[in-house]
């Protein structure tokens, strides 16, 4: 069975061009997009990785011989459609900086230390109720040269794979109370203030593990009035 997906951005999504987010000035399309109809192969696949996801892939603090430095946290929530129905069996991948604000990436020149016990990537598959859960460390803020004295608020990148390649969605989760949030051009590219707030996780005592780690709840809604903003405006 295949499903047609709407082409184009939804109201909650940021536009291609948001001049304060400097990289969008050169990478945004200069001409109207040409809509190419979906093909059967796009609508039916491919789907990556579900078979090989291990339970340990969702614990970013146990991927090396020692524990990473930083504040251990739990991030969990539900993936639902616009009517609150769960989206099961969705591959969620996350990537993030370490507690010092540094990525394991050749392009990251931030003079902060790498952590030999932290790669910063994890994945899991949503259960029958659309739930997911990661254990990780709280990422640090990092500078990014977008403008003078520009710092990204602490954030975790999320990618969701649905039933086919066309249903990949990418977004970022932020932490409540971060003073850098109002200054962030990437978050401010989301046109609607209420939609921006949906990218900020909530501290959640129910997700918090006593004597172990604070918990944050980040629910993801795929469309509708409460839709989570996504960076890639194709759904
Ligand atoms: Fe980032």
Coordinates of C-alpha atoms and ligand atoms in Angstrom, one line a residue:
X1 CA 0.0 0.0 0.0
X2 CA 1.2 3.5 -0.8
X3 CA 0.2 6.9 0.5
X4 CA 0.4 10.3 -1.3
X5 CA 2.2 13.0 0.7
X6 CA 1.6 16.7 0.4
X7 CA 4.3 18.5 -1.4
X8 CA 5.6 21.7 0.1
X9 CA 6.0 23.3 3.5
X10 CA 3.3 23.5 6.1
X11 CA 2.6 26.7 7.9
X12 CA 4.7 25.8 10.9
X13 CA 7.9 25.2 8.9
X14 CA 10.6 27.9 8.4
X15 CA 10.9 29.4 4.9
X16 CA 13.8 28.5 2.6
X17 CA 15.1 32.0 2.9
X18 CA 15.5 33.7 6.3
X19 CA 18.2 36.3 5.9
X20 CA 19.2 36.4 9.5
X21 CA 20.2 32.7 9.2
X22 CA 23.0 33.6 6.8
X23 CA 23.5 30.2 5.1
X24 CA 19.9 30.4 3.8
X25 CA 20.9 33.5 1.6
X26 CA 23.0 31.3 -0.7
X27 CA 21.3 27.9 -0.4
X28 CA 17.7 28.9 -0.8
X29 CA 16.2 28.5 -4.3
X30 CA 16.2 31.6 -6.4
X31 CA 13.4 30.4 -8.7
X32 CA 10.0 28.8 -8.1
X33 CA 10.3 25.1 -7.4
X34 CA 9.3 22.6 -10.0
X35 CA 7.0 20.0 -8.5
X36 CA 7.9 16.5 -9.6
X37 CA 5.1 13.9 -9.1
X38 CA 5.9 11.1 -6.7
X39 CA 6.8 7.8 -8.2
X40 CA 5.9 4.3 -6.9
X41 CA 9.4 3.6 -5.8
X42 CA 9.5 6.8 -3.7
X43 CA 6.1 6.1 -2.1
X44 CA 6.9 2.5 -1.2
X45 CA 10.5 2.9 0.0
X46 CA 13.2 2.6 0.8
X47 CA 13.2 2.5 4.5
X48 CA 16.4 2.3 6.4
X49 CA 17.7 0.6 9.4
X50 CA 14.7 -0.7 11.3
X51 CA 16.0 -4.3 11.3
X52 CA 19.4 -3.4 12.7
X53 CA 18.4 -1.0 15.5
X54 CA 19.6 -2.4 18.8
X55 CA 18.2 -1.4 22.2
X56 CA 21.6 0.0 23.2
X57 CA 21.5 2.4 20.2
X58 CA 19.3 4.7 22.2
X59 CA 21.7 5.1 25.1
X60 CA 24.4 7.5 24.0
X61 CA 26.2 7.2 27.4
X62 CA 27.0 3.5 26.8
X63 CA 28.6 3.5 23.4
X64 CA 32.2 3.4 24.7
X65 CA 34.2 1.9 27.5
X66 CA 33.6 4.8 29.9
X67 CA 30.8 7.2 30.6
X68 CA 30.8 10.6 28.8
X69 CA 31.3 13.8 30.8
X70 CA 28.4 16.1 31.4
X71 CA 24.9 16.1 32.8
X72 CA 23.2 12.8 32.1
X73 CA 19.6 13.3 30.7
X74 CA 16.7 11.3 29.4
X75 CA 14.7 12.6 26.4
X76 CA 11.4 11.0 25.5
X77 CA 8.0 11.6 24.1
X78 CA 5.5 10.5 21.5
X79 CA 5.2 10.9 17.8
X80 CA 1.6 11.4 16.8
X81 CA -0.5 12.6 13.8
X82 CA -2.7 15.7 14.0
X83 CA -5.4 13.8 15.8
X84 CA -3.2 12.4 18.5
X85 CA -3.0 9.0 17.0
X86 CA 0.4 7.3 17.6
X87 CA 2.9 6.8 14.8
X88 CA 4.5 3.5 15.6
X89 CA 7.6 1.9 14.0
X90 CA 9.2 5.2 13.0
X91 CA 13.0 5.3 13.0
X92 CA 14.2 8.3 15.1
X93 CA 17.8 9.3 14.8
X94 CA 19.4 12.0 16.9
X95 CA 22.8 13.8 16.8
X96 CA 24.3 16.4 19.0
X97 CA 27.3 18.1 20.4
X98 CA 29.0 16.8 23.5
X99 CA 28.7 18.5 26.9
X100 CA 31.4 21.0 25.9
X101 CA 29.6 22.0 22.7
X102 CA 31.8 20.1 20.3
X103 CA 30.8 17.7 17.5
X104 CA 32.9 14.8 16.3
X105 CA 33.2 16.3 12.8
X106 CA 36.1 17.5 10.8
X107 CA 34.3 20.8 10.1
X108 CA 33.8 21.6 13.8
X109 CA 36.7 24.1 14.7
X110 CA 35.3 25.1 18.1
X111 CA 38.2 24.9 20.5
X112 CA 36.4 22.8 23.0
X113 CA 37.4 19.3 24.0
X114 CA 36.2 16.1 22.3
X115 CA 35.0 13.4 24.7
X116 CA 36.5 10.0 23.9
X117 CA 33.4 8.4 25.5
X118 CA 30.8 10.3 23.4
X119 CA 30.0 10.0 19.8
X120 CA 26.8 12.0 19.9
X121 CA 24.6 9.9 17.7
X122 CA 21.7 7.5 18.6
X123 CA 18.6 6.0 17.2
X124 CA 15.5 4.1 18.2
X125 CA 12.1 3.0 16.8
X126 CA 8.8 4.3 18.2
X127 CA 6.7 1.6 19.9
X128 CA 3.1 0.8 19.3
X129 CA 2.0 3.9 21.3
X130 CA 4.4 6.1 19.3
X131 CA 6.8 6.5 22.2
X132 CA 10.6 6.9 22.1
X133 CA 13.3 7.4 24.7
X134 CA 17.0 8.3 24.6
X135 CA 19.6 8.5 27.3
X136 CA 22.3 11.0 26.6
X137 CA 24.2 14.0 28.1
X138 CA 23.0 17.6 27.8
X139 CA 24.7 19.2 24.9
X140 CA 26.7 22.4 25.3
X141 CA 26.1 25.7 23.4
X142 CA 28.6 26.4 20.6
X143 CA 29.7 29.3 18.5
X144 CA 28.8 29.2 14.8
X145 CA 29.9 32.5 13.1
X146 CA 26.5 33.4 11.7
X147 CA 27.0 36.9 13.0
X148 CA 29.2 38.6 15.6
X149 CA 29.3 36.6 18.9
X150 CA 26.7 34.0 17.6
X151 CA 26.1 31.0 19.8
X152 CA 23.6 28.2 19.2
X153 CA 21.4 27.4 22.1
X154 CA 21.8 23.8 23.4
X155 CA 20.0 21.5 21.0
X156 CA 19.5 18.0 19.8
X157 CA 19.0 17.3 16.1
X158 CA 16.2 14.9 15.3
X159 CA 15.5 12.9 12.1
X160 CA 12.3 10.8 11.6
X161 CA 11.9 8.2 9.0
X162 CA 8.4 7.1 8.3
X163 CA 7.0 4.6 5.8
X164 CA 9.3 5.7 2.9
X165 CA 12.1 8.0 1.9
X166 CA 9.7 10.9 1.3
X167 CA 8.6 10.9 4.9
X168 CA 12.0 11.9 6.3
X169 CA 11.6 14.9 8.6
X170 CA 14.4 16.8 10.3
X171 CA 14.1 19.2 13.2
X172 CA 15.9 20.4 16.4
X173 CA 14.9 20.2 20.0
X174 CA 15.8 22.9 22.5
X175 CA 16.0 23.1 26.3
X176 CA 13.6 25.1 28.5
X177 CA 15.0 28.3 30.1
X178 CA 18.0 28.6 27.7
X179 CA 18.8 32.3 27.5
X180 CA 20.2 31.9 23.9
X181 CA 16.8 30.7 22.5
X182 CA 15.4 34.2 21.7
X183 CA 18.7 35.1 19.9
X184 CA 18.8 32.1 17.6
X185 CA 18.2 32.8 14.0
X186 CA 17.5 29.2 13.2
X187 CA 14.7 28.9 15.7
X188 CA 13.5 32.4 14.8
X189 CA 13.2 31.3 11.2
X190 CA 10.1 29.5 12.3
X191 CA 7.5 32.1 11.5
X192 CA 5.0 31.5 14.3
X193 CA 6.0 32.1 18.0
X194 CA 3.7 29.3 19.2
X195 CA 5.3 26.9 16.8
X196 CA 8.8 27.9 18.0
X197 CA 7.7 27.0 21.5
X198 CA 6.8 23.5 20.3
X199 CA 10.5 22.9 19.6
X200 CA 11.4 23.5 23.2
X201 CA 11.2 20.4 25.3
X202 CA 9.5 20.4 28.7
X203 CA 11.2 19.4 31.9
X204 CA 9.3 16.3 33.0
X205 CA 9.4 14.7 36.4
X206 CA 7.7 11.6 35.1
X207 CA 10.5 11.1 32.6
X208 CA 13.1 11.9 35.3
X209 CA 14.8 8.8 36.7
X210 CA 15.3 9.2 40.5
X211 CA 19.0 9.4 41.6
X212 CA 20.0 9.1 37.9
X213 CA 19.0 11.7 35.3
X214 CA 16.7 14.6 34.7
X215 CA 14.0 13.9 32.1
X216 CA 12.7 16.1 29.2
X217 CA 9.6 15.5 27.2
X218 CA 9.6 16.3 23.5
X219 CA 6.4 15.3 21.6
X220 CA 6.4 15.4 17.8
X221 CA 3.3 16.1 15.9
X222 CA 3.5 15.5 12.1
X223 CA 1.0 17.9 10.9
X224 CA -2.1 19.9 11.8
X225 CA -2.5 23.0 14.0
X226 CA -0.1 21.6 16.6
X227 CA 2.5 20.5 14.0
X228 CA 6.1 20.4 15.0
X229 CA 8.1 22.7 12.7
X230 CA 10.5 20.8 10.4
X231 CA 13.5 22.1 8.5
X232 CA 12.9 20.3 5.3
X233 CA 9.8 21.6 3.7
X234 CA 8.7 18.5 2.0
X235 CA 6.5 16.0 3.7
Ligands
LIG1 FE1 23.8 21.5 15.9

